[in-house]
């Protein structure tokens, strides 16, 4: 199960594994302390797992994976930075715009503005007002366009101000041989190896410098790390191992629960 409201529609019985994709404090605290002996929960990153509240009973994390082969599209790099994100205040897109302008680098933004008042106001006040001939907003991108931009970009910029529980787009960028520049929030330090597959930065000034430095990083190193750490096959294998372990353990959850 994967929904934030999983506790509202749990089956009456039968071993159940719940993947917690969102910040753990978004879930009702009681939902993270299952009374049932055949219900297990797990985080999708080590960083998220560490935020478990007292008394939460979580299995070992199973990190997300991406389809590396489907993303692979060898093509020349071009001189633009890329942001792929929902457009809302906590994603910090205005900071990427400021950093790209300071660096003198083109920025392409792909993403959706959902029809929530705070999101549309943020887009109008903080994003649209910063767009110009070299900083462009393209709206939502389908897979083909996303793959093309991810492979061609000099870097992906993840300016999120939220404690990301994972970062599929950062994994996708590395699979395309594109380094990632990001604030070190949530699980992003688990994904990015500073100075090797990207840069972790703390300010807009540092982000601007990292955007310029990104072209010095090796694309094949990024691809190799993505293949080693973030493949779909690795994620699927981890889930299958978990299912097998649960089937064998029955209700002896003590052997499956991992301490935060």
C-alpha atoms as one frame of an Amber mdcrd trajectory, in Angstrom:
protein
   0.000   0.000   0.000   1.212   3.523  -0.809  -1.400   6.135   0.136  -1.088
   8.685   2.911  -4.535   7.530   4.090  -3.650   3.823   4.037  -5.056   3.383
   7.531  -8.523   4.300   6.236  -8.787   1.332   3.875  -6.604  -1.425   5.273
  -7.853  -4.946   4.569  -9.310  -6.723   7.572  -6.487  -9.250   7.694  -3.547
 -10.625   5.770   0.128  -9.543   5.797   0.365  -5.980   4.476   3.379  -3.814
   3.643   2.917  -0.027   3.518   5.393   2.265   1.722   5.515   5.680   3.396
   6.352   8.105   0.586   5.597  11.373   2.376   7.101  13.122   5.412   6.362
  10.950   8.415   4.820  13.804  10.380   2.120  14.030   7.691   0.724  10.678
   8.836  -1.427  10.275  11.944   0.963   9.234  14.715  -1.208   6.252  15.601
  -0.966   4.971  12.015   2.797   4.565  12.486   2.266   2.373  15.552   0.305
  -0.532  14.076  -1.506  -2.739  16.551  -1.911  -5.521  14.013   0.823  -8.138
  13.973   0.560  -8.614  10.208   1.026  -4.941   9.238   4.476  -3.577   8.410
   5.541  -0.114   7.315   8.739   1.175   5.733  10.304   4.451   4.613  11.671
   5.122   1.122  15.022   6.534   2.261  17.360   6.348   5.217  16.910  10.072
   5.864  13.136   9.705   6.060  13.454   6.641   8.302  15.483   8.665  10.811
  12.570  11.080  11.286  10.255   8.395  12.679   8.504   9.568  15.851   8.963
   7.724  19.156   7.152   4.416  19.178   6.898   4.116  15.394   7.527   0.604
  14.130   9.180   0.663  10.719  10.926  -2.012   8.696  14.238  -1.212   7.030
  13.932   1.423   4.271  13.468   0.389   0.648  14.864   3.226  -1.501  13.040
   4.193  -4.690  14.415   3.340  -8.111  14.068   4.642 -11.678  14.013   3.046
 -15.133  17.592   3.738 -16.123  17.453   2.045 -19.527  14.313   3.933 -20.575
  15.944   7.238 -19.593  19.155   6.640 -21.514  19.428   8.907 -24.563  22.960
   9.829 -25.535  23.105  13.334 -26.945  25.397  16.342 -26.627  25.133  18.498
 -23.525  23.803  22.002 -23.976  24.431  25.097 -21.906  21.259  25.270 -19.806
  20.279  24.251 -16.299  17.015  22.445 -15.690  14.328  22.397 -12.993  11.626
  19.706 -13.031   9.158  20.173 -10.207   5.673  20.937  -9.050   5.366  24.701
  -8.860   4.643  25.629  -5.248   6.367  27.633  -2.507   8.182  24.759  -0.799
   9.913  23.763  -4.054  11.898  27.014  -4.089  11.896  27.505  -7.853  12.385
  31.266  -7.477  15.757  30.551  -5.865  16.880  28.508  -8.869  15.835  31.397
 -11.101  17.890  33.817  -9.039  20.902  31.490  -9.048  20.764  30.884 -12.793
  20.521  34.612 -13.488  23.473  35.270 -11.188  25.465  32.561 -12.983  24.496
  33.921 -16.397  23.147  30.499 -17.419  19.904  29.683 -19.184  17.283  27.918
 -17.050  14.456  25.747 -18.314  11.615  24.901 -15.907   9.230  22.034 -16.483
   6.351  21.404 -14.115   2.716  21.819 -13.326   0.975  24.608 -11.477  -1.886
  22.949  -9.633  -5.056  25.045  -9.191  -4.542  25.823  -5.516  -4.598  29.466
  -4.524  -1.187  29.373  -2.827   0.364  27.635  -5.856  -1.049  29.972  -8.471
  -0.146  33.027  -6.391   3.395  31.719  -5.939   3.749  31.158  -9.685   2.495
  34.650 -10.493   4.413  36.520  -7.788   7.685  34.584  -7.520   8.188  32.610
 -10.730   6.506  34.420 -13.603   7.950  37.742 -12.496  11.486  36.327 -12.821
  11.112  34.836 -16.305  12.911  36.455 -19.239  14.474  35.475 -22.539  16.965
  33.164 -20.839  14.777  31.793 -18.032  11.755  29.946 -19.428   8.785  28.054
 -18.016   7.526  25.247 -20.281   4.721  23.801 -18.169   4.226  20.051 -17.707
   6.535  17.774 -19.718   5.705  14.277 -20.938   8.240  11.478 -20.629   9.823
  11.975 -24.072  10.406  15.695 -23.532  11.571  15.154 -19.955  14.117  12.576
 -21.092  15.417  14.884 -23.812  15.860  17.811 -21.428  17.397  15.665 -18.674
  20.002  14.266 -21.048  20.870  17.631 -22.617  21.070  19.811 -19.476  24.366
  20.872 -17.933  22.768  20.126 -14.542  19.502  19.573 -12.769  18.753  22.098
 -10.025  16.672  20.940  -7.035  16.069  24.069  -4.925  13.518  22.403  -2.660
  13.076  23.901   0.791  11.194  20.826   2.017  12.686  17.740   3.656  12.349
  15.535   0.593  11.691  11.906   1.509  13.295  10.826  -1.771  14.092  12.497
  -5.087  13.112  10.548  -8.164  13.994  13.445 -10.444  17.531  13.617  -9.011
  17.920   9.871  -9.617  16.566  10.309 -13.151  19.048  13.102 -13.834  21.991
  10.972 -12.715  20.720   8.117 -14.900  20.968  10.576 -17.808  24.539  11.517
 -16.910  23.466  14.908 -15.579  24.829  16.134 -12.229  22.480  17.565  -9.617
  22.756  20.844  -7.717  20.559  20.902  -4.621  20.010  22.153  -1.125  20.864
  19.365   1.373  17.290  18.844   2.520  15.829  15.500   3.487  17.081  12.592
   1.394  18.976  14.655  -1.193  22.351  14.063   0.530  21.575  10.329   0.213
  21.301  10.734  -3.564  24.049  13.230  -4.415  27.742  12.654  -3.783  29.060
  16.191  -3.336  31.796  17.056  -5.831  31.339  13.784  -7.752  27.747  13.474
  -8.981  26.663  16.986  -8.088  26.889  19.699  -5.470  25.066  20.269  -2.188
  24.740  23.996  -1.529  23.349  26.197   1.217  22.773  29.580  -0.438  21.763
  31.080  -3.766  25.357  32.288  -4.245  26.653  28.745  -3.768  23.978  27.445
  -6.118  25.078  29.872  -8.824  28.697  28.772  -8.424  27.671  25.103  -8.524
  25.652  25.589 -11.722  28.791  26.945 -13.362  30.955  24.140 -11.961  28.569
  21.351 -12.941  30.087  20.969 -16.407  33.349  19.848 -14.767  31.715  16.676
 -13.417  31.870  13.428 -15.354  28.633  12.284 -16.997  29.605   8.603 -17.032
  30.325   8.703 -13.297  26.760   9.954 -12.760  25.365   7.171 -14.952  27.438
   4.520 -13.221  26.287   5.596  -9.774  22.667   5.612 -10.930  23.025   2.091
 -12.308  24.664   0.915  -9.094  22.313   2.556  -6.596  19.017   3.622  -8.176
  17.926   0.993 -10.692  14.371  -0.313 -10.838  15.802  -3.814 -10.616  17.445
  -3.040  -7.287  14.214  -1.581  -5.885  12.104  -4.488  -7.132  14.552  -7.007
  -5.718  14.390  -5.264  -2.329  10.589  -5.407  -2.345  10.592  -9.082  -3.316
  13.073  -9.813  -0.506  10.755  -7.980   1.906   7.709  -9.929   0.727   9.615
 -13.199   1.115  10.788 -12.233   4.591   7.267 -11.276   5.652   5.866 -14.539
   4.348   8.466 -16.474   6.324   8.258 -14.425   9.511   4.512 -14.636   9.929
   3.655 -12.500  12.947   7.136 -12.377  14.481   7.563  -8.687  13.649  10.476
  -8.283  16.087  12.812  -9.742  13.450  11.659  -7.300  10.783  11.373  -3.966
  12.549  14.339  -1.560  12.190  15.191   1.098  14.758  15.074   4.722  13.511
